[in-house]
mmCIF file of C-alpha atoms in Angstrom:
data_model
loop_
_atom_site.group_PDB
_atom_site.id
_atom_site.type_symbol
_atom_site.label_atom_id
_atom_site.label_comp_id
_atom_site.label_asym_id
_atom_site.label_seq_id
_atom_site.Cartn_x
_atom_site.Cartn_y
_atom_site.Cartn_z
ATOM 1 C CA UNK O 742 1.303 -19.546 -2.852
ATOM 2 C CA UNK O 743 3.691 -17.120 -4.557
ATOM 3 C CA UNK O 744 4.933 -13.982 -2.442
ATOM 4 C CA UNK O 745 6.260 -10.878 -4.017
ATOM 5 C CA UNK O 746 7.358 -9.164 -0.894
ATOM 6 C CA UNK O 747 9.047 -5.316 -1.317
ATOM 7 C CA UNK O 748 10.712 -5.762 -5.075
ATOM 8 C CA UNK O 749 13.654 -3.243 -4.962
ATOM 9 C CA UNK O 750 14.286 -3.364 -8.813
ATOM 10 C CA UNK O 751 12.682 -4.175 -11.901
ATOM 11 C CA UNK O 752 12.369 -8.204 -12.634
ATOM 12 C CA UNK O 753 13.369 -9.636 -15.943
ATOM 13 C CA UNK O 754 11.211 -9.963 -19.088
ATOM 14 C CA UNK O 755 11.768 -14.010 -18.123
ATOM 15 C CA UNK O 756 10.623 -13.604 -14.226
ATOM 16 C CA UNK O 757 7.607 -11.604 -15.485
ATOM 17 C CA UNK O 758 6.531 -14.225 -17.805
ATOM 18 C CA UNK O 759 7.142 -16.717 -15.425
ATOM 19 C CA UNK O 760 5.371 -15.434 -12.994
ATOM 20 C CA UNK O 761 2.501 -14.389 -15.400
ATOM 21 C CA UNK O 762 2.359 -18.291 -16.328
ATOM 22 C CA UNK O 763 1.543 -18.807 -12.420
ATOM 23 C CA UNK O 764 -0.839 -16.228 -12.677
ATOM 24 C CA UNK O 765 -2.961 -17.715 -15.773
ATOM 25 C CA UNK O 766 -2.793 -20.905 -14.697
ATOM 26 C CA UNK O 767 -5.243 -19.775 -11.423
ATOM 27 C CA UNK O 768 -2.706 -20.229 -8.902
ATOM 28 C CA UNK O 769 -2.353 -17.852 -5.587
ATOM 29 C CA UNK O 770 -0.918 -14.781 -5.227
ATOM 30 C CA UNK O 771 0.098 -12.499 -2.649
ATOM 31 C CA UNK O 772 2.037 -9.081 -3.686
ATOM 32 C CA UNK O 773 2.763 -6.927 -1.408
ATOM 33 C CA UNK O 774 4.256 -3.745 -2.931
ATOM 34 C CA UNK O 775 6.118 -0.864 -1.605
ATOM 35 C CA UNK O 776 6.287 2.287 -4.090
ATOM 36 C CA UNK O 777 8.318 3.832 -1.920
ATOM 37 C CA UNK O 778 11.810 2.796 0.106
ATOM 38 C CA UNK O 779 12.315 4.598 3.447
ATOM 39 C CA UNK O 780 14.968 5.918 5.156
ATOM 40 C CA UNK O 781 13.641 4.816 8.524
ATOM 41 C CA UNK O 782 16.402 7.425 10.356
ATOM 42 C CA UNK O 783 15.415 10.697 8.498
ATOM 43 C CA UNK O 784 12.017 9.420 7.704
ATOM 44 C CA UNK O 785 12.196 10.068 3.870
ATOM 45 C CA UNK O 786 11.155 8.438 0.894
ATOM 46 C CA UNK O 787 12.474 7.744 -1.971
ATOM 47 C CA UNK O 788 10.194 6.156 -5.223
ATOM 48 C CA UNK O 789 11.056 2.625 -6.019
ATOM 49 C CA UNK O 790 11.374 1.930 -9.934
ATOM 50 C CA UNK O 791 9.816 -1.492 -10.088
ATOM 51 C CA UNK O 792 7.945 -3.329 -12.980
ATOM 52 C CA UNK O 793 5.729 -5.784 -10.916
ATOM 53 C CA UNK O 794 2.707 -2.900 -10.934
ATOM 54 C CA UNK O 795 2.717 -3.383 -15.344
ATOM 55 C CA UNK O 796 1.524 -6.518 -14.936
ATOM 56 C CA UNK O 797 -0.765 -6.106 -11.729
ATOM 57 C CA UNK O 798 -2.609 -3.311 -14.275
ATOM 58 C CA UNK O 799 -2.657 -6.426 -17.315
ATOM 59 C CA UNK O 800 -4.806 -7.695 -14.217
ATOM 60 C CA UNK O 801 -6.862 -4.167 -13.741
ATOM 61 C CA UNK O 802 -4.785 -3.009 -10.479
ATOM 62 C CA UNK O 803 -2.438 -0.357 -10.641
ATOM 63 C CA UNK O 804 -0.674 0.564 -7.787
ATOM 64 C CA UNK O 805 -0.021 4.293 -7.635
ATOM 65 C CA UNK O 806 3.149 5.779 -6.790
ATOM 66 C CA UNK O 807 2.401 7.755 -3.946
ATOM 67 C CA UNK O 808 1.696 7.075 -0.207
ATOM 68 C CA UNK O 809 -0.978 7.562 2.053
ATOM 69 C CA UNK O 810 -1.878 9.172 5.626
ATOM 70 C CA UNK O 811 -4.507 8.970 7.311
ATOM 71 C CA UNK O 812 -5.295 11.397 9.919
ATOM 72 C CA UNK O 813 -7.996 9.495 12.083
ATOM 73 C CA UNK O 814 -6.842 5.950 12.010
ATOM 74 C CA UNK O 815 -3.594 5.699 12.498
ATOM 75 C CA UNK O 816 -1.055 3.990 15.001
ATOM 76 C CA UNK O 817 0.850 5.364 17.889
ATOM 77 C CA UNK O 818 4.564 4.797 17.380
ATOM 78 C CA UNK O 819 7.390 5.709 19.274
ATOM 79 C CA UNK O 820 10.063 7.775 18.408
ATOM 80 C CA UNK O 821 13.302 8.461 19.728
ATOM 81 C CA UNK O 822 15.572 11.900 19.789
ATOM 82 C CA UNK O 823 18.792 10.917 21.304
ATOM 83 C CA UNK O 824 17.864 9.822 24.598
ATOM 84 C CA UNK O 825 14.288 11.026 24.991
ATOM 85 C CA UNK O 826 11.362 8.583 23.849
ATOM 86 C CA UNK O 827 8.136 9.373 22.987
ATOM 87 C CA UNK O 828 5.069 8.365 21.296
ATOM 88 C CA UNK O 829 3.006 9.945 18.639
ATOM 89 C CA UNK O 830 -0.020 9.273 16.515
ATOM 90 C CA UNK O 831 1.292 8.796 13.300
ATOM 91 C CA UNK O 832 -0.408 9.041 10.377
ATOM 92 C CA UNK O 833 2.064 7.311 7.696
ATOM 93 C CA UNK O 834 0.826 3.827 9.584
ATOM 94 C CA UNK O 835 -2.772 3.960 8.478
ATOM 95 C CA UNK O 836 -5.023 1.400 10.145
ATOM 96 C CA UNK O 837 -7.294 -0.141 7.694
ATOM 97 C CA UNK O 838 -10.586 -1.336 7.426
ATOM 98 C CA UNK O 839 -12.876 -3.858 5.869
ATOM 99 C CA UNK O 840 -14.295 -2.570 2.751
ATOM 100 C CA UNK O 841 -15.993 -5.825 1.466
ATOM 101 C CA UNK O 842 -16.574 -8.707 4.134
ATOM 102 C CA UNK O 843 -15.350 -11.808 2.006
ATOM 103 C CA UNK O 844 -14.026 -15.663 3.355
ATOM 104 C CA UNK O 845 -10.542 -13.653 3.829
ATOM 105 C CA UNK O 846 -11.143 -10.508 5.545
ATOM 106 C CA UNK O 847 -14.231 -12.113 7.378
ATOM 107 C CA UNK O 848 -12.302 -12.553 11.091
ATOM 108 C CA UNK O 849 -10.301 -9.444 10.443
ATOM 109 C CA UNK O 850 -11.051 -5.729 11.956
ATOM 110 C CA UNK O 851 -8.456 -4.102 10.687
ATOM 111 C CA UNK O 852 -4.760 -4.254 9.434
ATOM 112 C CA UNK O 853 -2.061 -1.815 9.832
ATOM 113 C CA UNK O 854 0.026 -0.843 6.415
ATOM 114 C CA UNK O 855 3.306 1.191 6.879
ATOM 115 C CA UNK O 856 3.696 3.971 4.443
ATOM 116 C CA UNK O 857 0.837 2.288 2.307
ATOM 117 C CA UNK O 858 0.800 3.378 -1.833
ATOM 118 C CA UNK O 859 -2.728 3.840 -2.681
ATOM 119 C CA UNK O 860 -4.392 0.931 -5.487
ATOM 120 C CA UNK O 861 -6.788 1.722 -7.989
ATOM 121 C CA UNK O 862 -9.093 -1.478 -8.960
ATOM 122 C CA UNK O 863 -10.341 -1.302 -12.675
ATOM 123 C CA UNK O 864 -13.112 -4.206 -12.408
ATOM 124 C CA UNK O 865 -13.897 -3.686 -16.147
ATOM 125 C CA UNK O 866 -9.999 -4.976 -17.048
ATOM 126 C CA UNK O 867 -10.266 -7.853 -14.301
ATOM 127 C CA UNK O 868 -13.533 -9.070 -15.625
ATOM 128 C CA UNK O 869 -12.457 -8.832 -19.223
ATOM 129 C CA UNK O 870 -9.839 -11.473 -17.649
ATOM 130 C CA UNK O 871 -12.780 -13.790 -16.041
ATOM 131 C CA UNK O 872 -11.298 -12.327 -12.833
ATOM 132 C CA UNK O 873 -13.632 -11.465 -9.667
ATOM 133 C CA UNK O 874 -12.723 -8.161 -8.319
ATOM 134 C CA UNK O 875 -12.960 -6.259 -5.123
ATOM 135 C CA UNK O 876 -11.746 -4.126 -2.530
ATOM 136 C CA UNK O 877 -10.586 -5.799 0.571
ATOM 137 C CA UNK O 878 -8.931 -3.152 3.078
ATOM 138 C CA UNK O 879 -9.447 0.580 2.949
ATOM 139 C CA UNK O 880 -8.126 3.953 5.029
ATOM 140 C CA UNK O 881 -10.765 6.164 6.744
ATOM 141 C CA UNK O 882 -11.930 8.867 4.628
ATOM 142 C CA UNK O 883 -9.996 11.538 6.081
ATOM 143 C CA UNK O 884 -7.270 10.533 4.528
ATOM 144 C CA UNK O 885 -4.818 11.837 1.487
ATOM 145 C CA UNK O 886 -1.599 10.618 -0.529
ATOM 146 C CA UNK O 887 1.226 12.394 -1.218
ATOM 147 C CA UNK O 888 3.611 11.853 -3.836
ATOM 148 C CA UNK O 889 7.380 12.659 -5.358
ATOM 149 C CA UNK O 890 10.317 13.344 -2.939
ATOM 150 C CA UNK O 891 8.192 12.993 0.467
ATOM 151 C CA UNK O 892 9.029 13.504 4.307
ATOM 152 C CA UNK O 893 7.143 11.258 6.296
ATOM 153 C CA UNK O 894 7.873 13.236 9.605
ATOM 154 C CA UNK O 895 4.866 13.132 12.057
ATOM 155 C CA UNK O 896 5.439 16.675 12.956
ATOM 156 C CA UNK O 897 4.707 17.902 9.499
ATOM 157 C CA UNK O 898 2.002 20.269 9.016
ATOM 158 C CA UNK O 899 -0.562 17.422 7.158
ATOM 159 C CA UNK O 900 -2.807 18.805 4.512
ATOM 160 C CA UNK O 901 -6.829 18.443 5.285
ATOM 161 C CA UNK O 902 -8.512 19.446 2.012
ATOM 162 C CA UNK O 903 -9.263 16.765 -0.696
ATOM 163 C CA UNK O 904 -9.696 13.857 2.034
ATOM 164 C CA UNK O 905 -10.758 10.724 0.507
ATOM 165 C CA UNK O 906 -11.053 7.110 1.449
ATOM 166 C CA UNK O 907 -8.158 5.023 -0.336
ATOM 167 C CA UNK O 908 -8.372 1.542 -1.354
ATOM 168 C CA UNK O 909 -5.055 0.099 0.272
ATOM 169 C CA UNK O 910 -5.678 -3.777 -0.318
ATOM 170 C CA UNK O 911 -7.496 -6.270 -3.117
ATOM 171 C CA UNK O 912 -8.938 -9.674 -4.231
ATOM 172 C CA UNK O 913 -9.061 -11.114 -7.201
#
């Protein structure tokens, strides 16, 4: 299985085809992208300039630049201010859920994604490739992205129009 864990910077036009060779030949894949680096001790984010997510979309996913909260199913983290802990709900950490029960996802509940970018799944594209398509693991639908120079501080005001269920995980 091939793992693309947290690219950083853009691969070269050799690595891409390389790995697109892998690809087409029906082997497995796991990426797991992260459109955003964060500061973990000011809790800010910064947009990571990758070029992974070109060829996920040759595949029909395309991995938005943004990430997503989730104001219902979150986790509780703790947080420290100098020598005071305490723990908060915090939406950043969205818990997931099973969108479509497959041999994968069929044991799992739930998984929790750490300042999660949003996916969008173009099933046309994949099929066009012979490709099966689907969405694994989604947020709750009270839930939003946000996108350019962010704060992901749990005591920010968080927006509640526009909530929407976001597709955080797929299969093909």
């Amino acid at each position: 299985v091939l793992v693309v864990a947290s690219p950083k910077e853009k691969f070269s036009v050799e690595n891409l085809a390389v790995i697109k060779e892998y690809l087409e030949a029906g082997r497995p894949a796991l990426f797991l992208i992260d459109m955003y680096s964060v500061e973990v001790s000011s809790l800010n984010g910064t947009l990571v300039t990758t070029n992974i997510s070109e060829l996920l979309s040759e595949y029909g996913v395309n991995v938005n630049g943004d990430v997503v909260y989730d104001l219902s199913s979150n986790e509780t983290i703790r947080f420290n201010n100098g020598f005071v802990s305490y723990f908060l709900p915090y939406p950043f950490w969205v818990r997931t859920q099973v969108k479509d029960t497959t041999q994968v996802t069929s044991q799992v509940k739930g998984v929790v994604f750490p300042w999660p970018s949003s996916l969008y799944l173009d099933k046309a594209t994949a099929k066009e490739k012979g490709i099966e398509a689907m969405e694994l693991l989604v947020s709750s639908p009270n839930s939003f992205n946000q996108s350019g120079t962010i704060s992901l501080s749990p005591e920010q005001k968080f927006s509640d129009k526009e909530l929407e269920t976001q597709t955080l995980a797929v299969s093909l």
